[in-house]
PDB file of C-alpha atoms (C1' of nucleotides) in Angstrom:
ATOM      1  CA  UNK G   1       0.000   0.000   0.000  1.00  0.00           C
ATOM      2  CA  UNK G   2       2.054   2.915  -1.244  1.00  0.00           C
ATOM      3  CA  UNK G   3      -0.034   5.464   0.549  1.00  0.00           C
ATOM      4  CA  UNK G   4       2.643   8.127   0.387  1.00  0.00           C
ATOM      5  CA  UNK G   5       3.487   7.678  -3.267  1.00  0.00           C
ATOM      6  CA  UNK G   6      -0.170   7.569  -4.185  1.00  0.00           C
ATOM      7  CA  UNK G   7      -0.962  10.559  -2.092  1.00  0.00           C
ATOM      8  CA  UNK G   8       1.864  12.420  -3.722  1.00  0.00           C
ATOM      9  CA  UNK G   9       0.737  11.632  -7.211  1.00  0.00           C
ATOM     10  CA  UNK G  10      -2.878  12.335  -6.508  1.00  0.00           C
ATOM     11  CA  UNK G  11      -1.750  15.759  -5.381  1.00  0.00           C
ATOM     12  CA  UNK G  12      -2.824  15.362  -1.786  1.00  0.00           C
ATOM     13  CA  UNK G  13       0.533  15.849  -0.139  1.00  0.00           C
ATOM     14  CA  UNK G  14       2.889  17.221  -2.753  1.00  0.00           C
ATOM     15  CA  UNK G  15       0.904  20.374  -2.834  1.00  0.00           C
ATOM     16  CA  UNK G  16       2.504  22.785  -0.424  1.00  0.00           C
ATOM     17  CA  UNK G  17       3.756  24.646  -3.453  1.00  0.00           C
ATOM     18  CA  UNK G  18       0.161  25.400  -4.266  1.00  0.00           C
ATOM     19  CA  UNK G  19      -0.252  27.094  -0.907  1.00  0.00           C
ATOM     20  CA  UNK G  20       0.527  30.782  -1.009  1.00  0.00           C
ATOM     21  CA  UNK G  21       2.576  30.496   2.167  1.00  0.00           C
ATOM     22  CA  UNK G  22       4.985  27.878   0.838  1.00  0.00           C
ATOM     23  CA  UNK G  23       8.601  29.136   0.951  1.00  0.00           C
ATOM     24  CA  UNK G  24       9.374  27.010  -2.097  1.00  0.00           C
ATOM     25  CA  UNK G  25       7.657  29.614  -4.180  1.00  0.00           C
ATOM     26  CA  UNK G  26      10.449  32.101  -3.548  1.00  0.00           C
ATOM     27  CA  UNK G  27      13.202  29.718  -4.593  1.00  0.00           C
ATOM     28  CA  UNK G  28      11.090  28.635  -7.538  1.00  0.00           C
ATOM     29  CA  UNK G  29      10.822  32.266  -8.489  1.00  0.00           C
ATOM     30  CA  UNK G  30      14.599  32.693  -8.613  1.00  0.00           C
ATOM     31  CA  UNK G  31      15.164  29.475 -10.497  1.00  0.00           C
ATOM     32  CA  UNK G  32      12.398  29.937 -13.034  1.00  0.00           C
ATOM     33  CA  UNK G  33      13.038  33.638 -13.518  1.00  0.00           C
ATOM     34  CA  UNK G  34      13.715  34.873 -17.009  1.00  0.00           C
ATOM     35  CA  UNK G  35      17.497  34.979 -16.557  1.00  0.00           C
ATOM     36  CA  UNK G  36      17.797  32.440 -13.757  1.00  0.00           C
ATOM     37  CA  UNK G  37      16.865  29.618 -16.088  1.00  0.00           C
ATOM     38  CA  UNK G  38      19.423  30.651 -18.676  1.00  0.00           C
ATOM     39  CA  UNK G  39      22.230  31.231 -16.191  1.00  0.00           C
ATOM     40  CA  UNK G  40      21.764  27.771 -14.714  1.00  0.00           C
ATOM     41  CA  UNK G  41      21.812  26.210 -18.155  1.00  0.00           C
ATOM     42  CA  UNK G  42      24.833  28.212 -19.247  1.00  0.00           C
ATOM     43  CA  UNK G  43      26.771  27.199 -16.146  1.00  0.00           C
ATOM     44  CA  UNK G  44      26.141  23.531 -16.847  1.00  0.00           C
ATOM     45  CA  UNK G  45      28.910  23.824 -19.412  1.00  0.00           C
ATOM     46  CA  UNK G  46      31.317  24.383 -16.526  1.00  0.00           C
ATOM     47  CA  UNK G  47      32.831  27.359 -14.742  1.00  0.00           C
ATOM     48  CA  UNK G  48      32.360  30.618 -16.595  1.00  0.00           C
ATOM     49  CA  UNK G  49      33.502  34.192 -16.229  1.00  0.00           C
ATOM     50  CA  UNK G  50      31.118  37.124 -16.066  1.00  0.00           C
ATOM     51  CA  UNK G  51      31.753  38.365 -19.581  1.00  0.00           C
ATOM     52  CA  UNK G  52      31.528  34.826 -20.880  1.00  0.00           C
ATOM     53  CA  UNK G  53      28.062  34.423 -19.426  1.00  0.00           C
ATOM     54  CA  UNK G  54      26.983  37.787 -20.794  1.00  0.00           C
ATOM     55  CA  UNK G  55      28.113  36.716 -24.239  1.00  0.00           C
ATOM     56  CA  UNK G  56      26.524  33.281 -23.967  1.00  0.00           C
ATOM     57  CA  UNK G  57      23.167  34.534 -22.771  1.00  0.00           C
ATOM     58  CA  UNK G  58      21.673  36.613 -25.517  1.00  0.00           C
ATOM     59  CA  UNK G  59      20.030  39.835 -24.455  1.00  0.00           C
ATOM     60  CA  UNK G  60      21.036  39.928 -20.822  1.00  0.00           C
ATOM     61  CA  UNK G  61      22.302  43.206 -19.350  1.00  0.00           C
ATOM     62  CA  UNK G  62      25.154  43.621 -16.863  1.00  0.00           C
ATOM     63  CA  UNK G  63      22.659  44.631 -14.265  1.00  0.00           C
ATOM     64  CA  UNK G  64      20.353  41.663 -14.607  1.00  0.00           C
ATOM     65  CA  UNK G  65      23.190  39.192 -14.945  1.00  0.00           C
ATOM     66  CA  UNK G  66      24.838  40.418 -11.760  1.00  0.00           C
ATOM     67  CA  UNK G  67      21.541  40.475  -9.902  1.00  0.00           C
ATOM     68  CA  UNK G  68      20.600  36.974 -11.042  1.00  0.00           C
ATOM     69  CA  UNK G  69      23.989  35.584 -10.103  1.00  0.00           C
ATOM     70  CA  UNK G  70      23.717  37.147  -6.655  1.00  0.00           C
ATOM     71  CA  UNK G  71      20.333  35.586  -6.028  1.00  0.00           C
ATOM     72  CA  UNK G  72      21.504  32.168  -7.159  1.00  0.00           C
ATOM     73  CA  UNK G  73      24.595  32.534  -5.012  1.00  0.00           C
ATOM     74  CA  UNK G  74      22.485  33.366  -1.958  1.00  0.00           C
ATOM     75  CA  UNK G  75      20.361  30.308  -2.572  1.00  0.00           C
ATOM     76  CA  UNK G  76      23.500  28.202  -2.700  1.00  0.00           C
ATOM     77  CA  UNK G  77      23.222  27.227  -6.348  1.00  0.00           C
ATOM     78  CA  UNK G  78      26.195  29.178  -7.616  1.00  0.00           C
ATOM     79  CA  UNK G  79      29.670  29.681  -6.212  1.00  0.00           C
ATOM     80  CA  UNK G  80      31.377  32.992  -6.922  1.00  0.00           C
ATOM     81  CA  UNK G  81      35.127  33.038  -7.037  1.00  0.00           C
ATOM     82  CA  UNK G  82      36.936  36.365  -7.112  1.00  0.00           C
ATOM     83  CA  UNK G  83      40.550  35.869  -8.113  1.00  0.00           C
ATOM     84  CA  UNK G  84      41.493  39.256  -6.637  1.00  0.00           C
ATOM     85  CA  UNK G  85      43.473  40.230  -9.681  1.00  0.00           C
ATOM     86  CA  UNK G  86      43.905  43.359 -11.739  1.00  0.00           C
ATOM     87  CA  UNK G  87      42.239  43.496 -14.152  1.00  0.00           C
ATOM     88  CA  UNK G  88      39.379  41.847 -12.245  1.00  0.00           C
ATOM     89  CA  UNK G  89      38.719  38.189 -12.811  1.00  0.00           C
ATOM     90  CA  UNK G  90      35.694  36.499 -11.331  1.00  0.00           C
ATOM     91  CA  UNK G  91      34.229  33.185 -12.232  1.00  0.00           C
ATOM     92  CA  UNK G  92      31.058  31.351 -11.416  1.00  0.00           C
ATOM     93  CA  UNK G  93      30.480  27.657 -10.870  1.00  0.00           C
ATOM     94  CA  UNK G  94      27.463  25.544 -10.030  1.00  0.00           C
ATOM     95  CA  UNK G  95      27.544  24.063  -6.544  1.00  0.00           C
ATOM     96  CA  UNK G  96      26.520  20.411  -6.194  1.00  0.00           C
ATOM     97  CA  UNK G  97      23.067  21.666  -5.265  1.00  0.00           C
ATOM     98  CA  UNK G  98      23.124  23.970  -8.267  1.00  0.00           C
ATOM     99  CA  UNK G  99      23.962  21.072 -10.554  1.00  0.00           C
ATOM    100  CA  UNK G 100      20.868  19.290  -9.340  1.00  0.00           C
ATOM    101  CA  UNK G 101      18.423  22.131 -10.012  1.00  0.00           C
ATOM    102  CA  UNK G 102      20.168  22.971 -13.247  1.00  0.00           C
ATOM    103  CA  UNK G 103      19.591  19.410 -14.376  1.00  0.00           C
ATOM    104  CA  UNK G 104      15.851  19.780 -13.861  1.00  0.00           C
ATOM    105  CA  UNK G 105      15.750  23.189 -15.482  1.00  0.00           C
ATOM    106  CA  UNK G 106      17.731  21.948 -18.446  1.00  0.00           C
ATOM    107  CA  UNK G 107      15.454  18.921 -18.803  1.00  0.00           C
ATOM    108  CA  UNK G 108      12.496  21.272 -19.047  1.00  0.00           C
ATOM    109  CA  UNK G 109      14.182  23.588 -21.520  1.00  0.00           C
ATOM    110  CA  UNK G 110      15.358  20.654 -23.592  1.00  0.00           C
ATOM    111  CA  UNK G 111      11.899  19.185 -23.727  1.00  0.00           C
ATOM    112  CA  UNK G 112      10.534  22.480 -24.989  1.00  0.00           C
ATOM    113  CA  UNK G 113      13.246  22.837 -27.597  1.00  0.00           C
ATOM    114  CA  UNK G 114      12.720  19.289 -28.750  1.00  0.00           C
ATOM    115  CA  UNK G 115       8.973  19.686 -28.985  1.00  0.00           C
ATOM    116  CA  UNK G 116       8.861  23.160 -30.469  1.00  0.00           C
ATOM    117  CA  UNK G 117       7.563  21.847 -33.802  1.00  0.00           C
ATOM    118  CA  UNK G 118       4.679  20.104 -32.041  1.00  0.00           C
ATOM    119  CA  UNK G 119       3.880  23.228 -30.052  1.00  0.00           C
ATOM    120  CA  UNK G 120       4.119  25.632 -32.961  1.00  0.00           C
ATOM    121  CA  UNK G 121       1.967  23.301 -35.036  1.00  0.00           C
ATOM    122  CA  UNK G 122      -0.744  23.416 -32.416  1.00  0.00           C
ATOM    123  CA  UNK G 123      -0.611  27.170 -32.065  1.00  0.00           C
ATOM    124  CA  UNK G 124      -1.474  27.691 -35.723  1.00  0.00           C
ATOM    125  CA  UNK G 125      -4.291  25.145 -35.686  1.00  0.00           C
ATOM    126  CA  UNK G 126      -7.780  26.414 -36.465  1.00  0.00           C
ATOM    127  CA  UNK G 127      -9.947  26.085 -33.372  1.00  0.00           C
ATOM    128  CA  UNK G 128     -11.531  22.650 -33.608  1.00  0.00           C
ATOM    129  CA  UNK G 129     -15.120  21.927 -32.776  1.00  0.00           C
ATOM    130  CA  UNK G 130     -15.280  21.467 -29.040  1.00  0.00           C
TER     131      UNK G 130
ATOM    132  CA  UNK C   1      30.793   7.899 -31.233  1.00  0.00           C
ATOM    133  CA  UNK C   2      28.009   9.811 -29.590  1.00  0.00           C
ATOM    134  CA  UNK C   3      28.968  13.126 -31.075  1.00  0.00           C
ATOM    135  CA  UNK C   4      25.479  14.496 -30.735  1.00  0.00           C
ATOM    136  CA  UNK C   5      24.984  13.468 -27.145  1.00  0.00           C
ATOM    137  CA  UNK C   6      28.406  14.777 -26.209  1.00  0.00           C
ATOM    138  CA  UNK C   7      27.860  18.003 -28.038  1.00  0.00           C
ATOM    139  CA  UNK C   8      24.552  18.452 -26.274  1.00  0.00           C
ATOM    140  CA  UNK C   9      26.013  17.921 -22.846  1.00  0.00           C
ATOM    141  CA  UNK C  10      29.007  20.115 -23.483  1.00  0.00           C
ATOM    142  CA  UNK C  11      26.579  22.854 -24.303  1.00  0.00           C
ATOM    143  CA  UNK C  12      27.644  23.229 -27.909  1.00  0.00           C
ATOM    144  CA  UNK C  13      24.352  22.404 -29.558  1.00  0.00           C
ATOM    145  CA  UNK C  14      21.758  22.511 -26.828  1.00  0.00           C
ATOM    146  CA  UNK C  15      22.173  26.200 -26.590  1.00  0.00           C
ATOM    147  CA  UNK C  16      19.584  27.785 -28.839  1.00  0.00           C
ATOM    148  CA  UNK C  17      17.696  28.687 -25.695  1.00  0.00           C
ATOM    149  CA  UNK C  18      20.571  30.918 -24.793  1.00  0.00           C
ATOM    150  CA  UNK C  19      20.104  32.840 -28.033  1.00  0.00           C
ATOM    151  CA  UNK C  20      17.772  35.777 -27.669  1.00  0.00           C
ATOM    152  CA  UNK C  21      15.986  34.814 -30.866  1.00  0.00           C
ATOM    153  CA  UNK C  22      15.061  31.301 -29.760  1.00  0.00           C
ATOM    154  CA  UNK C  23      11.289  30.790 -29.817  1.00  0.00           C
ATOM    155  CA  UNK C  24      11.632  28.348 -26.933  1.00  0.00           C
ATOM    156  CA  UNK C  25      12.044  31.314 -24.650  1.00  0.00           C
ATOM    157  CA  UNK C  26       8.426  32.315 -25.133  1.00  0.00           C
ATOM    158  CA  UNK C  27       7.072  28.874 -24.315  1.00  0.00           C
ATOM    159  CA  UNK C  28       9.484  28.644 -21.424  1.00  0.00           C
ATOM    160  CA  UNK C  29       8.133  31.950 -20.208  1.00  0.00           C
ATOM    161  CA  UNK C  30       4.560  30.658 -20.155  1.00  0.00           C
ATOM    162  CA  UNK C  31       5.509  27.403 -18.496  1.00  0.00           C
ATOM    163  CA  UNK C  32       7.802  28.877 -15.858  1.00  0.00           C
ATOM    164  CA  UNK C  33       5.617  31.881 -15.162  1.00  0.00           C
ATOM    165  CA  UNK C  34       4.487  32.433 -11.606  1.00  0.00           C
ATOM    166  CA  UNK C  35       1.054  30.907 -12.148  1.00  0.00           C
ATOM    167  CA  UNK C  36       1.873  28.691 -15.108  1.00  0.00           C
ATOM    168  CA  UNK C  37       3.975  26.423 -12.935  1.00  0.00           C
ATOM    169  CA  UNK C  38       1.240  26.039 -10.353  1.00  0.00           C
ATOM    170  CA  UNK C  39      -1.545  25.494 -12.860  1.00  0.00           C
ATOM    171  CA  UNK C  40       0.386  22.697 -14.545  1.00  0.00           C
ATOM    172  CA  UNK C  41       1.064  21.065 -11.210  1.00  0.00           C
ATOM    173  CA  UNK C  42      -2.528  21.441 -10.059  1.00  0.00           C
ATOM    174  CA  UNK C  43      -3.842  19.901 -13.264  1.00  0.00           C
ATOM    175  CA  UNK C  44      -1.661  16.851 -12.777  1.00  0.00           C
ATOM    176  CA  UNK C  45      -4.253  15.721 -10.274  1.00  0.00           C
ATOM    177  CA  UNK C  46      -6.679  15.375 -13.184  1.00  0.00           C
ATOM    178  CA  UNK C  47      -9.369  17.484 -14.810  1.00  0.00           C
ATOM    179  CA  UNK C  48     -10.371  20.490 -12.756  1.00  0.00           C
ATOM    180  CA  UNK C  49     -12.948  23.231 -12.947  1.00  0.00           C
ATOM    181  CA  UNK C  50     -12.103  26.915 -12.852  1.00  0.00           C
ATOM    182  CA  UNK C  51     -13.215  27.487  -9.290  1.00  0.00           C
ATOM    183  CA  UNK C  52     -11.473  24.323  -8.217  1.00  0.00           C
ATOM    184  CA  UNK C  53      -8.160  25.590  -9.590  1.00  0.00           C
ATOM    185  CA  UNK C  54      -8.673  28.964  -7.996  1.00  0.00           C
ATOM    186  CA  UNK C  55      -9.199  27.277  -4.656  1.00  0.00           C
ATOM    187  CA  UNK C  56      -6.255  24.907  -5.098  1.00  0.00           C
ATOM    188  CA  UNK C  57      -3.794  27.579  -6.121  1.00  0.00           C
ATOM    189  CA  UNK C  58      -3.361  29.903  -3.198  1.00  0.00           C
ATOM    190  CA  UNK C  59      -3.351  33.595  -4.017  1.00  0.00           C
ATOM    191  CA  UNK C  60      -4.289  33.492  -7.670  1.00  0.00           C
ATOM    192  CA  UNK C  61      -6.849  35.980  -8.971  1.00  0.00           C
ATOM    193  CA  UNK C  62      -9.595  35.264 -11.496  1.00  0.00           C
ATOM    194  CA  UNK C  63      -7.837  37.431 -13.986  1.00  0.00           C
ATOM    195  CA  UNK C  64      -4.453  35.755 -13.753  1.00  0.00           C
ATOM    196  CA  UNK C  65      -5.926  32.270 -13.650  1.00  0.00           C
ATOM    197  CA  UNK C  66      -7.956  32.879 -16.795  1.00  0.00           C
ATOM    198  CA  UNK C  67      -5.029  34.490 -18.566  1.00  0.00           C
ATOM    199  CA  UNK C  68      -2.645  31.694 -17.614  1.00  0.00           C
ATOM    200  CA  UNK C  69      -5.096  29.029 -18.724  1.00  0.00           C
ATOM    201  CA  UNK C  70      -5.566  30.786 -22.058  1.00  0.00           C
ATOM    202  CA  UNK C  71      -1.840  30.894 -22.710  1.00  0.00           C
ATOM    203  CA  UNK C  72      -1.379  27.244 -21.814  1.00  0.00           C
ATOM    204  CA  UNK C  73      -4.327  26.356 -23.998  1.00  0.00           C
ATOM    205  CA  UNK C  74      -2.835  28.234 -26.959  1.00  0.00           C
ATOM    206  CA  UNK C  75       0.420  26.385 -26.475  1.00  0.00           C
ATOM    207  CA  UNK C  76      -1.454  23.095 -26.540  1.00  0.00           C
ATOM    208  CA  UNK C  77      -0.749  22.105 -22.952  1.00  0.00           C
ATOM    209  CA  UNK C  78      -4.278  22.466 -21.651  1.00  0.00           C
ATOM    210  CA  UNK C  79      -7.620  21.488 -23.086  1.00  0.00           C
ATOM    211  CA  UNK C  80     -10.577  23.665 -22.237  1.00  0.00           C
ATOM    212  CA  UNK C  81     -13.987  22.083 -22.214  1.00  0.00           C
ATOM    213  CA  UNK C  82     -17.043  24.294 -22.006  1.00  0.00           C
ATOM    214  CA  UNK C  83     -20.089  22.219 -21.130  1.00  0.00           C
ATOM    215  CA  UNK C  84     -22.401  24.933 -22.431  1.00  0.00           C
ATOM    216  CA  UNK C  85     -24.602  24.773 -19.390  1.00  0.00           C
ATOM    217  CA  UNK C  86     -26.318  27.277 -17.168  1.00  0.00           C
ATOM    218  CA  UNK C  87     -24.882  27.962 -14.721  1.00  0.00           C
ATOM    219  CA  UNK C  88     -21.600  27.837 -16.616  1.00  0.00           C
ATOM    220  CA  UNK C  89     -19.429  24.797 -16.258  1.00  0.00           C
ATOM    221  CA  UNK C  90     -15.972  24.673 -17.758  1.00  0.00           C
ATOM    222  CA  UNK C  91     -13.200  22.277 -17.021  1.00  0.00           C
ATOM    223  CA  UNK C  92      -9.547  22.061 -17.833  1.00  0.00           C
ATOM    224  CA  UNK C  93      -7.406  19.035 -18.588  1.00  0.00           C
ATOM    225  CA  UNK C  94      -3.782  18.502 -19.479  1.00  0.00           C
ATOM    226  CA  UNK C  95      -3.226  17.366 -23.047  1.00  0.00           C
ATOM    227  CA  UNK C  96      -0.695  14.550 -23.594  1.00  0.00           C
ATOM    228  CA  UNK C  97       1.829  17.269 -24.380  1.00  0.00           C
ATOM    229  CA  UNK C  98       0.793  19.116 -21.242  1.00  0.00           C
ATOM    230  CA  UNK C  99       1.345  16.010 -19.151  1.00  0.00           C
ATOM    231  CA  UNK C 100       4.899  15.863 -20.401  1.00  0.00           C
ATOM    232  CA  UNK C 101       5.836  19.442 -19.525  1.00  0.00           C
ATOM    233  CA  UNK C 102       3.949  19.223 -16.268  1.00  0.00           C
ATOM    234  CA  UNK C 103       6.057  16.236 -15.334  1.00  0.00           C
ATOM    235  CA  UNK C 104       9.240  18.266 -15.775  1.00  0.00           C
ATOM    236  CA  UNK C 105       7.828  21.251 -13.957  1.00  0.00           C
ATOM    237  CA  UNK C 106       6.647  19.100 -11.094  1.00  0.00           C
ATOM    238  CA  UNK C 107      10.056  17.405 -10.893  1.00  0.00           C
ATOM    239  CA  UNK C 108      11.648  20.808 -10.464  1.00  0.00           C
ATOM    240  CA  UNK C 109       9.131  21.976  -7.878  1.00  0.00           C
ATOM    241  CA  UNK C 110       9.427  18.691  -5.992  1.00  0.00           C
ATOM    242  CA  UNK C 111      13.185  18.939  -5.908  1.00  0.00           C
ATOM    243  CA  UNK C 112      12.962  22.407  -4.440  1.00  0.00           C
ATOM    244  CA  UNK C 113      10.415  21.354  -1.843  1.00  0.00           C
ATOM    245  CA  UNK C 114      12.500  18.339  -0.907  1.00  0.00           C
ATOM    246  CA  UNK C 115      15.675  20.371  -0.606  1.00  0.00           C
ATOM    247  CA  UNK C 116      14.263  23.437   1.087  1.00  0.00           C
ATOM    248  CA  UNK C 117      16.058  22.637   4.351  1.00  0.00           C
ATOM    249  CA  UNK C 118      19.392  22.451   2.529  1.00  0.00           C
ATOM    250  CA  UNK C 119      18.686  25.727   0.756  1.00  0.00           C
ATOM    251  CA  UNK C 120      17.467  27.582   3.814  1.00  0.00           C
ATOM    252  CA  UNK C 121      20.464  26.312   5.747  1.00  0.00           C
ATOM    253  CA  UNK C 122      22.816  27.763   3.167  1.00  0.00           C
ATOM    254  CA  UNK C 123      21.033  31.094   3.068  1.00  0.00           C
ATOM    255  CA  UNK C 124      21.677  31.713   6.764  1.00  0.00           C
ATOM    256  CA  UNK C 125      25.315  30.631   6.552  1.00  0.00           C
ATOM    257  CA  UNK C 126      27.962  33.246   7.310  1.00  0.00           C
ATOM    258  CA  UNK C 127      29.990  33.888   4.184  1.00  0.00           C
ATOM    259  CA  UNK C 128      32.816  31.359   4.262  1.00  0.00           C
ATOM    260  CA  UNK C 129      36.369  32.109   3.333  1.00  0.00           C
ATOM    261  CA  UNK C 130      36.632  31.734  -0.407  1.00  0.00           C
TER     262      UNK C 130
ATOM    263  C1'  DC T   1      37.035  43.387 -16.494  1.00  0.00           C
ATOM    264  C1'  DG T   2      33.402  43.105 -13.457  1.00  0.00           C
ATOM    265  C1'  DG T   3      30.675  45.248 -11.591  1.00  0.00           C
ATOM    266  C1'  DT T   4      27.425  49.315  -8.887  1.00  0.00           C
ATOM    267  C1'  DA T   5      24.333  53.489  -8.876  1.00  0.00           C
ATOM    268  C1'  DT T   6      20.783  56.059 -10.823  1.00  0.00           C
ATOM    269  C1'  DC T   7      17.081  57.023 -13.606  1.00  0.00           C
ATOM    270  C1'  DC T   8      13.278  55.805 -16.237  1.00  0.00           C
ATOM    271  C1'  DT T   9       9.842  52.934 -18.540  1.00  0.00           C
ATOM    272  C1'  DC T  10       6.808  49.376 -19.422  1.00  0.00           C
ATOM    273  C1'  DC T  11       4.162  45.544 -18.302  1.00  0.00           C
ATOM    274  C1'  DC T  12       2.821  42.231 -14.812  1.00  0.00           C
ATOM    275  C1'  DA T  13      -0.519  41.527 -11.888  1.00  0.00           C
ATOM    276  C1'  DG T  14      -3.842  42.905  -8.007  1.00  0.00           C
ATOM    277  C1'  DA T  15      -8.359  45.226  -6.950  1.00  0.00           C
ATOM    278  C1'  DT T  16     -12.744  46.293  -8.262  1.00  0.00           C
ATOM    279  C1'  DA T  17     -16.798  46.223 -10.934  1.00  0.00           C
ATOM    280  C1'  DC T  18     -19.643  44.191 -14.232  1.00  0.00           C
ATOM    281  C1'  DT T  19     -21.858  40.253 -17.295  1.00  0.00           C
ATOM    282  C1'  DG T  20     -23.931  35.982 -19.663  1.00  0.00           C
TER     283       DG T  20
ATOM    284  C1'  DC P   1     -20.058  29.866 -12.100  1.00  0.00           C
ATOM    285  C1'  DA P   2     -16.789  31.502 -15.173  1.00  0.00           C
ATOM    286  C1'  DG P   3     -15.255  34.733 -16.719  1.00  0.00           C
ATOM    287  C1'  DT P   4     -14.144  40.058 -19.059  1.00  0.00           C
ATOM    288  C1'  DA P   5     -13.190  45.216 -18.647  1.00  0.00           C
ATOM    289  C1'  DT P   6     -10.899  48.916 -16.605  1.00  0.00           C
ATOM    290  C1'  DC P   7      -7.882  51.288 -13.622  1.00  0.00           C
ATOM    291  C1'  DT P   8      -3.723  51.393 -11.132  1.00  0.00           C
ATOM    292  C1'  DG P   9       0.712  50.612  -8.408  1.00  0.00           C
ATOM    293  C1'  DG P  10       4.979  48.221  -8.042  1.00  0.00           C
ATOM    294  C1'  DG P  11       8.573  45.795  -9.602  1.00  0.00           C
ATOM    295  C1'  DA P  12      11.209  43.787 -13.473  1.00  0.00           C
ATOM    296  C1'  DG P  13      14.320  45.216 -16.348  1.00  0.00           C
ATOM    297  C1'  DG P  14      16.728  48.418 -20.034  1.00  0.00           C
ATOM    298  C1'  DA P  15      20.045  52.602 -20.714  1.00  0.00           C
ATOM    299  C1'  DT P  16      23.514  55.292 -19.160  1.00  0.00           C
ATOM    300  C1'  DA P  17      27.220  56.778 -16.313  1.00  0.00           C
ATOM    301  C1'  DC P  18      30.632  55.818 -13.223  1.00  0.00           C
ATOM    302  C1'  DC P  19      34.274  53.024 -10.261  1.00  0.00           C
ATOM    303  C1'  DG P  20      38.094  49.795  -8.339  1.00  0.00           C
TER     304       DG P  20
END
DNA sequence: CGGTATCCTCCCAGATACTG
DNA sequence: CAGTATCTGGGAGGATACCG
């Protein structure tokens, strides 16, 4: 009797996220934010410098990149390493925890990329008889 | 020689998402939006009516719920069924495609919920020597 | 190079009111 | 019940300038 597993899948227990008070929502917000998603994916390729990330992630500004990296660092997903050199050299790496979330985020992004044709096809469909 | 697989994991090919022109970003935006995430998760429990979703998802307004459902319907993730009754009765179901994304989204949300202690613990850590 | 500070703008999203 | 319409404030996020 897998009460727990069943309960989870039926949505009975797993659902704290659905409650407005659930702290997960905040973390989720950082991770699923416009630039958060892309930073996590970009860092899956290994340690990267600031300018490297800015170049990799199309359209991101200095401001938003820095802000996003700070949030992810606070959450413990990204490790910031300042080499204390002149000219400045700072690089960013996923922590073990960061690797785990990044894996999920990437899986989602990959699924979307892989199924774009299916999605686009549906979007242009004439509304069928309901 | 798994050139493709290797290329994907090294970040060489998988990276259209990182390009500002990638259409995936739009879909990703819908799916990872504040309410999009929660709607997908809520609908994993099976077909639900409008009011049911509003009750399940803490803090959502009529306006945002309707708007989110419309977007997800356009993308082909949600099927809207209007029973054409009085009083009105409309229910929402995940399409097969919707089930697939929802699974990824739920995996992410579950990971966060399951690792909240780890995350919170890190957040209150004093900055270690780097 | 790797940021921060400031200003400014637009759109997300909440509140309220109304409808079939 | 299941929405839409309208108004509005706040925050996300871009542009620019500056700094160690």
